[in-house]
PDB file of C-alpha atoms in Angstrom:
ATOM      1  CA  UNK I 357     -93.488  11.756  51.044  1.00  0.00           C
ATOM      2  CA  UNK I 358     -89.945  12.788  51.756  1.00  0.00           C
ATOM      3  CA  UNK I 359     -87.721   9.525  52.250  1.00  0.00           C
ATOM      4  CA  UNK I 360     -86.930   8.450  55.997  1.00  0.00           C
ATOM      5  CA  UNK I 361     -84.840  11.503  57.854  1.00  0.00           C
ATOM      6  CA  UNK I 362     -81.241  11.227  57.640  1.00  0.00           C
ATOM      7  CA  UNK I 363     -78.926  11.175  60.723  1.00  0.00           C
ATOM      8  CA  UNK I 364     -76.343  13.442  59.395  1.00  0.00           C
ATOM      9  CA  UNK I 365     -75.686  15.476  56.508  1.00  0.00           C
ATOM     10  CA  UNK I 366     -73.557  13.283  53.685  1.00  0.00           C
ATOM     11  CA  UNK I 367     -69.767  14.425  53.749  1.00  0.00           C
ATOM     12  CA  UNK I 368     -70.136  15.266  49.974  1.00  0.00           C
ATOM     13  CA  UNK I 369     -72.903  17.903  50.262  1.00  0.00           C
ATOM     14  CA  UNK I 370     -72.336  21.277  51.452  1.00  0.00           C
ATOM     15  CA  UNK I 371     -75.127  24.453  52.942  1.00  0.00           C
ATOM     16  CA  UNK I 372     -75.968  25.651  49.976  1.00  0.00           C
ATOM     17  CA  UNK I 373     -76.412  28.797  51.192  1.00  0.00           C
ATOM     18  CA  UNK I 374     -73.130  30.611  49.798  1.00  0.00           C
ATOM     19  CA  UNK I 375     -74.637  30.041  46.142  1.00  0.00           C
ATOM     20  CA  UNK I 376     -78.041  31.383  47.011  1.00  0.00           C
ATOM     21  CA  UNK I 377     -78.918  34.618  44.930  1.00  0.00           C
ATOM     22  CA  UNK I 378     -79.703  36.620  48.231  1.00  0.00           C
ATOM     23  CA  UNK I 379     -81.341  39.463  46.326  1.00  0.00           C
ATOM     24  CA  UNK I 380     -83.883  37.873  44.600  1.00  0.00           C
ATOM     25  CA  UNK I 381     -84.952  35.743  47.705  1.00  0.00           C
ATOM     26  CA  UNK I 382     -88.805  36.879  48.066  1.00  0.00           C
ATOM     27  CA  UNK I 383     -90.744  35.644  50.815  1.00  0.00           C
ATOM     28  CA  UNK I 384     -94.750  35.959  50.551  1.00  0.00           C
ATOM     29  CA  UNK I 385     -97.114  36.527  53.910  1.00  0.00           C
ATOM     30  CA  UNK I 386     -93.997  37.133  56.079  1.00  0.00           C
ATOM     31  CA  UNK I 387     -94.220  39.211  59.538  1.00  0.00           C
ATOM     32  CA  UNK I 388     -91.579  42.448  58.203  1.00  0.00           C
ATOM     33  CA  UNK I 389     -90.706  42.194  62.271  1.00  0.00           C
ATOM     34  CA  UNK I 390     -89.512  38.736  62.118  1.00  0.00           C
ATOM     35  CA  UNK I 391     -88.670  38.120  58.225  1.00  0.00           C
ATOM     36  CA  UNK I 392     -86.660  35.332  55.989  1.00  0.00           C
ATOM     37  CA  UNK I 393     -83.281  36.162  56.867  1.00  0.00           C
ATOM     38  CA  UNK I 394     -83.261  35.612  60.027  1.00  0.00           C
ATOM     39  CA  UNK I 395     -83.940  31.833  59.600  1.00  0.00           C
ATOM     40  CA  UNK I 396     -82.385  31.428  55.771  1.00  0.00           C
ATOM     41  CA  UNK I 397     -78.777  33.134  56.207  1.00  0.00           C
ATOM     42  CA  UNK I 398     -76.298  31.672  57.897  1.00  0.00           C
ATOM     43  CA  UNK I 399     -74.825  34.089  60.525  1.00  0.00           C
ATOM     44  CA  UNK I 400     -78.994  34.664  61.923  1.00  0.00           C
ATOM     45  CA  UNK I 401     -80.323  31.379  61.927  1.00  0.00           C
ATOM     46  CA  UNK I 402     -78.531  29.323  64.169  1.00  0.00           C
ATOM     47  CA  UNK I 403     -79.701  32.196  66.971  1.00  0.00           C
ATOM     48  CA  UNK I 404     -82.780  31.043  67.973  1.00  0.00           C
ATOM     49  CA  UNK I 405     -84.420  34.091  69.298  1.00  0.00           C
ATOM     50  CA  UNK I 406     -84.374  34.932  65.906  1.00  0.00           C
ATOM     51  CA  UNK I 407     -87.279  33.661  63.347  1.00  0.00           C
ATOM     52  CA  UNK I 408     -89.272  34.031  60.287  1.00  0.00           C
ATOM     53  CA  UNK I 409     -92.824  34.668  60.869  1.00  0.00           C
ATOM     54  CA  UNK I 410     -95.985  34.156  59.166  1.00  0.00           C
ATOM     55  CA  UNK I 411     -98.029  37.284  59.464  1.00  0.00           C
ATOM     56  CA  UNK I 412    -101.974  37.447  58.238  1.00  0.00           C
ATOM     57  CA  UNK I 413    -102.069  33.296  58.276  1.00  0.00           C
ATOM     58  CA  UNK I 414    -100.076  30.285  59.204  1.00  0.00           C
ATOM     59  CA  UNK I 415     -98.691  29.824  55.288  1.00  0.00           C
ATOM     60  CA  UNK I 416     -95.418  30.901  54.208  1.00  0.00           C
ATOM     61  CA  UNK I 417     -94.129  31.042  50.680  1.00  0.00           C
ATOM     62  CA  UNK I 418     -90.579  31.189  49.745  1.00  0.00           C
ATOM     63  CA  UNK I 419     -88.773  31.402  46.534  1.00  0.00           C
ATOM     64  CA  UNK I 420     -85.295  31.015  46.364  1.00  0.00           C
ATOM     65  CA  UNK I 421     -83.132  31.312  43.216  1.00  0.00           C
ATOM     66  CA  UNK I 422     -79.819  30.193  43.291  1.00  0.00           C
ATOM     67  CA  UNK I 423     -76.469  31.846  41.481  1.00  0.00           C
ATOM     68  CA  UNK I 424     -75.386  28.533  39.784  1.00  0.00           C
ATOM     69  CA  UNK I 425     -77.504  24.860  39.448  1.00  0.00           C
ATOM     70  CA  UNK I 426     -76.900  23.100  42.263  1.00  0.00           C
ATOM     71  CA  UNK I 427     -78.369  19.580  43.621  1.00  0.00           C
ATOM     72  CA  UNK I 428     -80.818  19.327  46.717  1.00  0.00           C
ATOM     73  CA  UNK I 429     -79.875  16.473  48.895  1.00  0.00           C
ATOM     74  CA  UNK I 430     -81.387  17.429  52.069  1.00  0.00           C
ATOM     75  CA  UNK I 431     -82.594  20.476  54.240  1.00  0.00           C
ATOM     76  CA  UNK I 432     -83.365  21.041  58.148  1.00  0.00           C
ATOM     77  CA  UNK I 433     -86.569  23.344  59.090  1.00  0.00           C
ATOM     78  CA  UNK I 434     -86.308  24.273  62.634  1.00  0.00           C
ATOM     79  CA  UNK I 435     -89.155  25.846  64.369  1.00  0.00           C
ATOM     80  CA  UNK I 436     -90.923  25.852  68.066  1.00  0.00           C
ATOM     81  CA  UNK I 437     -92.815  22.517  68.729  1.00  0.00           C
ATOM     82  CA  UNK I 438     -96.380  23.945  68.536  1.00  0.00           C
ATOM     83  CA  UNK I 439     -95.778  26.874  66.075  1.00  0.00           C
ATOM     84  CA  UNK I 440     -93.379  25.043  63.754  1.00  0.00           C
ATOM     85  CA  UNK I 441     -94.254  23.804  60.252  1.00  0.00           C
ATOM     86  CA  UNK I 442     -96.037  20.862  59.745  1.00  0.00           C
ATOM     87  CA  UNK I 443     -96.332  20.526  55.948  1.00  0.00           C
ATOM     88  CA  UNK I 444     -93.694  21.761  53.302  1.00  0.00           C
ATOM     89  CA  UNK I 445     -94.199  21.236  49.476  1.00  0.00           C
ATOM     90  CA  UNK I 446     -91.072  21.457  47.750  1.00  0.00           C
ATOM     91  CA  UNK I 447     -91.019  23.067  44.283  1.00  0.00           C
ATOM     92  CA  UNK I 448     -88.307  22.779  41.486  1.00  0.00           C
ATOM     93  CA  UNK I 449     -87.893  25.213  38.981  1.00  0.00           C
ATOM     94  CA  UNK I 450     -91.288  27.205  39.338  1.00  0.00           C
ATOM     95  CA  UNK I 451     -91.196  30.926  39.132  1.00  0.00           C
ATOM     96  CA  UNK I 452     -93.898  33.457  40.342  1.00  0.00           C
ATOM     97  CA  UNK I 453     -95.420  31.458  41.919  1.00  0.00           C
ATOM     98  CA  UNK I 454     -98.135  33.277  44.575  1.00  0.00           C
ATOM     99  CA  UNK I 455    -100.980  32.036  47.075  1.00  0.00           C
ATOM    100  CA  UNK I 456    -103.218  32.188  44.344  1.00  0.00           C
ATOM    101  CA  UNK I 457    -101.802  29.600  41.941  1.00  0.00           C
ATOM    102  CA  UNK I 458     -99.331  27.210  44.322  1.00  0.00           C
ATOM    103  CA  UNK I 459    -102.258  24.424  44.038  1.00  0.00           C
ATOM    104  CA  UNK I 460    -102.057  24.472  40.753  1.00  0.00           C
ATOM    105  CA  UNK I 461     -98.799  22.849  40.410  1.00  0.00           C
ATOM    106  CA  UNK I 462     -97.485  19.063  41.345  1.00  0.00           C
ATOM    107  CA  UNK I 463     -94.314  19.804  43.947  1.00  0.00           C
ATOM    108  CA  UNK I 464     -91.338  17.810  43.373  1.00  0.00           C
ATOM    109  CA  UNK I 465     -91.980  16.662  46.998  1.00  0.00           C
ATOM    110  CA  UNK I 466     -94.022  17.125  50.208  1.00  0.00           C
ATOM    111  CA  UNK I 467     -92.397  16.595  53.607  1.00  0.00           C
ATOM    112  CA  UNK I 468     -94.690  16.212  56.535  1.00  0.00           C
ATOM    113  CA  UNK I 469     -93.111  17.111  59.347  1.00  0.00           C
ATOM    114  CA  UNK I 470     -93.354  16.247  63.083  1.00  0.00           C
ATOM    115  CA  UNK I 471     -92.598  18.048  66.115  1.00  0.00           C
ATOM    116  CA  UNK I 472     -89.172  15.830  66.713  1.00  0.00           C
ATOM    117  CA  UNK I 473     -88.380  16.671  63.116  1.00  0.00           C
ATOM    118  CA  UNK I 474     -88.027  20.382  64.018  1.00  0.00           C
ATOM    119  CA  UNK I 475     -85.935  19.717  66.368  1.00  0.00           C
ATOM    120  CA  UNK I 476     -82.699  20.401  63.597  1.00  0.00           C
ATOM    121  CA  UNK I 477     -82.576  16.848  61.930  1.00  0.00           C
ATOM    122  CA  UNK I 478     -82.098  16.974  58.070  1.00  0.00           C
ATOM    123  CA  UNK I 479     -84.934  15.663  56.315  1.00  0.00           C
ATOM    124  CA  UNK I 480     -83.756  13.765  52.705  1.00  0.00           C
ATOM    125  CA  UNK I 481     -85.785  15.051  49.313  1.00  0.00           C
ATOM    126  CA  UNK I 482     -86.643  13.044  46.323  1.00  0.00           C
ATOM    127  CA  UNK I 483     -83.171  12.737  44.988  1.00  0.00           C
ATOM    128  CA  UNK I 484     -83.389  12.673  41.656  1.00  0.00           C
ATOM    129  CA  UNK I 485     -86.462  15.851  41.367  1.00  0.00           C
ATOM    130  CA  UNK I 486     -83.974  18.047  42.671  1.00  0.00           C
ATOM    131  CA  UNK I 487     -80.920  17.378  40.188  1.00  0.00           C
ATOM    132  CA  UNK I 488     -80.875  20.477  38.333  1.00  0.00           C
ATOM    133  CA  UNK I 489     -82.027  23.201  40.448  1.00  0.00           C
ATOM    134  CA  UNK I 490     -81.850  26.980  39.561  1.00  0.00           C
ATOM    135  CA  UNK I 491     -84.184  27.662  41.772  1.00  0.00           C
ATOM    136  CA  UNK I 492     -86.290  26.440  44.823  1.00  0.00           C
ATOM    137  CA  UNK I 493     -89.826  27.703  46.520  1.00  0.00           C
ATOM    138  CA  UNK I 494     -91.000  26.164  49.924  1.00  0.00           C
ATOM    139  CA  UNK I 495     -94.283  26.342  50.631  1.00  0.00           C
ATOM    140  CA  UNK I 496     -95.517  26.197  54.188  1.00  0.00           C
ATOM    141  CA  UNK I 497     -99.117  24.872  53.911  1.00  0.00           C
ATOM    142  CA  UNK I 498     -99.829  24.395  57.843  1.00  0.00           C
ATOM    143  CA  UNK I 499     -98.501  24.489  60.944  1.00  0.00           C
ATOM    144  CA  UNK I 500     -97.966  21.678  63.918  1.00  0.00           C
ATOM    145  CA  UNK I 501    -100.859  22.836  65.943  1.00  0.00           C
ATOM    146  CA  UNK I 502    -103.271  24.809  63.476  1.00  0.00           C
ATOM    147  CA  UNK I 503    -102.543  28.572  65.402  1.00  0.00           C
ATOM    148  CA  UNK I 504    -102.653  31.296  62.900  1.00  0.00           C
ATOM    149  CA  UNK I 505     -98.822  31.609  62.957  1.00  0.00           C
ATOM    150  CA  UNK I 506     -95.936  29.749  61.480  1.00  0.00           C
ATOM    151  CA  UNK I 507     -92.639  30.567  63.273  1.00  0.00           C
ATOM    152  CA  UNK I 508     -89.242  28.814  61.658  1.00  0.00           C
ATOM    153  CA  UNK I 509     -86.395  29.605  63.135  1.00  0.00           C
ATOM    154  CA  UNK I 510     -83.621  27.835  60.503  1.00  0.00           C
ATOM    155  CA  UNK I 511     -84.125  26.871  56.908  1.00  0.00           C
ATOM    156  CA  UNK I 512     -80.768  25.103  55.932  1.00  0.00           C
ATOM    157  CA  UNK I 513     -80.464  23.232  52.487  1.00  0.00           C
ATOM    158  CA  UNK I 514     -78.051  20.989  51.992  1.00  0.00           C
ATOM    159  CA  UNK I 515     -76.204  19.594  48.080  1.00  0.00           C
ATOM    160  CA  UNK I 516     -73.683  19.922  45.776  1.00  0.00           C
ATOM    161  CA  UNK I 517     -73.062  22.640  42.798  1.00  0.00           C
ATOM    162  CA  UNK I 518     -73.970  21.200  39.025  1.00  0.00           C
ATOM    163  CA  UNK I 519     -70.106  21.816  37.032  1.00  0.00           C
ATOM    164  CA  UNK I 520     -71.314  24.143  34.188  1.00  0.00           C
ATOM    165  CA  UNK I 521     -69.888  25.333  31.024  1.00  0.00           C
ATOM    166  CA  UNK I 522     -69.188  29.366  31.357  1.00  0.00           C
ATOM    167  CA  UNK I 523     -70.658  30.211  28.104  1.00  0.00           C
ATOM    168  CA  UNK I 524     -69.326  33.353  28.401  1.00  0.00           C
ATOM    169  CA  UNK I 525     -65.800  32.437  28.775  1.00  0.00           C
ATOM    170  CA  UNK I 526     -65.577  30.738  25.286  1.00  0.00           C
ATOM    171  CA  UNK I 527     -63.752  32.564  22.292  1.00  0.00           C
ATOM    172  CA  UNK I 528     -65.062  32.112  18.984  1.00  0.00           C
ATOM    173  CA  UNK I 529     -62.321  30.197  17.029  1.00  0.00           C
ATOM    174  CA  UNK I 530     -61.597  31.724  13.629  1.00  0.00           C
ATOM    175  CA  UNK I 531     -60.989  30.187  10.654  1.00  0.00           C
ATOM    176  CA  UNK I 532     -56.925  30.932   8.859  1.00  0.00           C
TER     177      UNK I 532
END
């Protein structure tokens, strides 16, 4: 379990969001009406008529990669009191990941989420799994009230970028 919710977002960390990789961002059983956008980029998902949708069940599976390693502090999940998500297992690192193997793997943390947590408040992640993320998938296992939808209407993480070496920038030194 997640640690205790936090009541604001620690000055140091910022919304990630700027350093996500927006074109690889894949979203798996997703209603193409109502789709990850909307509640993952910043100028949609503080509208809330606009949402991400489940669409053949109430599970959601989202993989995020990220442009440069950053560090997961916190995130906020909004979504509608009976439709919103109820638990989200946080993985670190794992690619392709589908509907078919997600149980296969350990998350680096499971929140369980109630209907006042949906409300906006930032929920706090294990710390210390999240320290060198490239990438991030969220899986929505369930819902608040069981109905064959999920409906989220902002996914906001929250950390700080990892200072890397450009590898790319250094010159070979040659010897005189």
């Amino acid at each position: 379990m997640a640690a205790a919710s936090a009541t604001a977002i620690n000055r140091n960390q910022v919304d990630l969001s700027d350093f996500i990789n927006w074109s690889g961002v894949e979203c798996l059983n997703q209603n193409f009406s109502h789709t990850f956008t909307n509640a993952l980029n910043q100028t949609c998902r503080d509208n809330d008529s606009l949402l991400l949708e489940s669409d053949a069940d109430e599970q959601l599976l989202i993989y995020i990669p990220f442009n440069q390693v950053v560090k997961l502090h916190s995130l906020v999940i909004k979504g509608p009191e009976e439709e919103g998500p109820r638990t989200v297992k946080l993985f670190s690192n794992k690619e392709n990941m589908g509907f078919g193997n997600v149980n296969d793997y350990p998350p680096s943390d499971t929140i369980v989420l109630s209907p006042d947590n949906l409300t906006g408040k930032p929920e706090v992640v294990k710390y210390v799994k999240f320290q060198n993320v490239r990438s991030l998938t969220i899986f929505i296992e369930d819902n608040q009230s069981g109905t064959d939808t999920t409906k989220i209407q902002k996914i906001a993480l929250y950390g700080t970028t990892v200072e890397t070496t450009d590898m790319k920038g250094l010159k070979k030194i040659e010897d005189h």
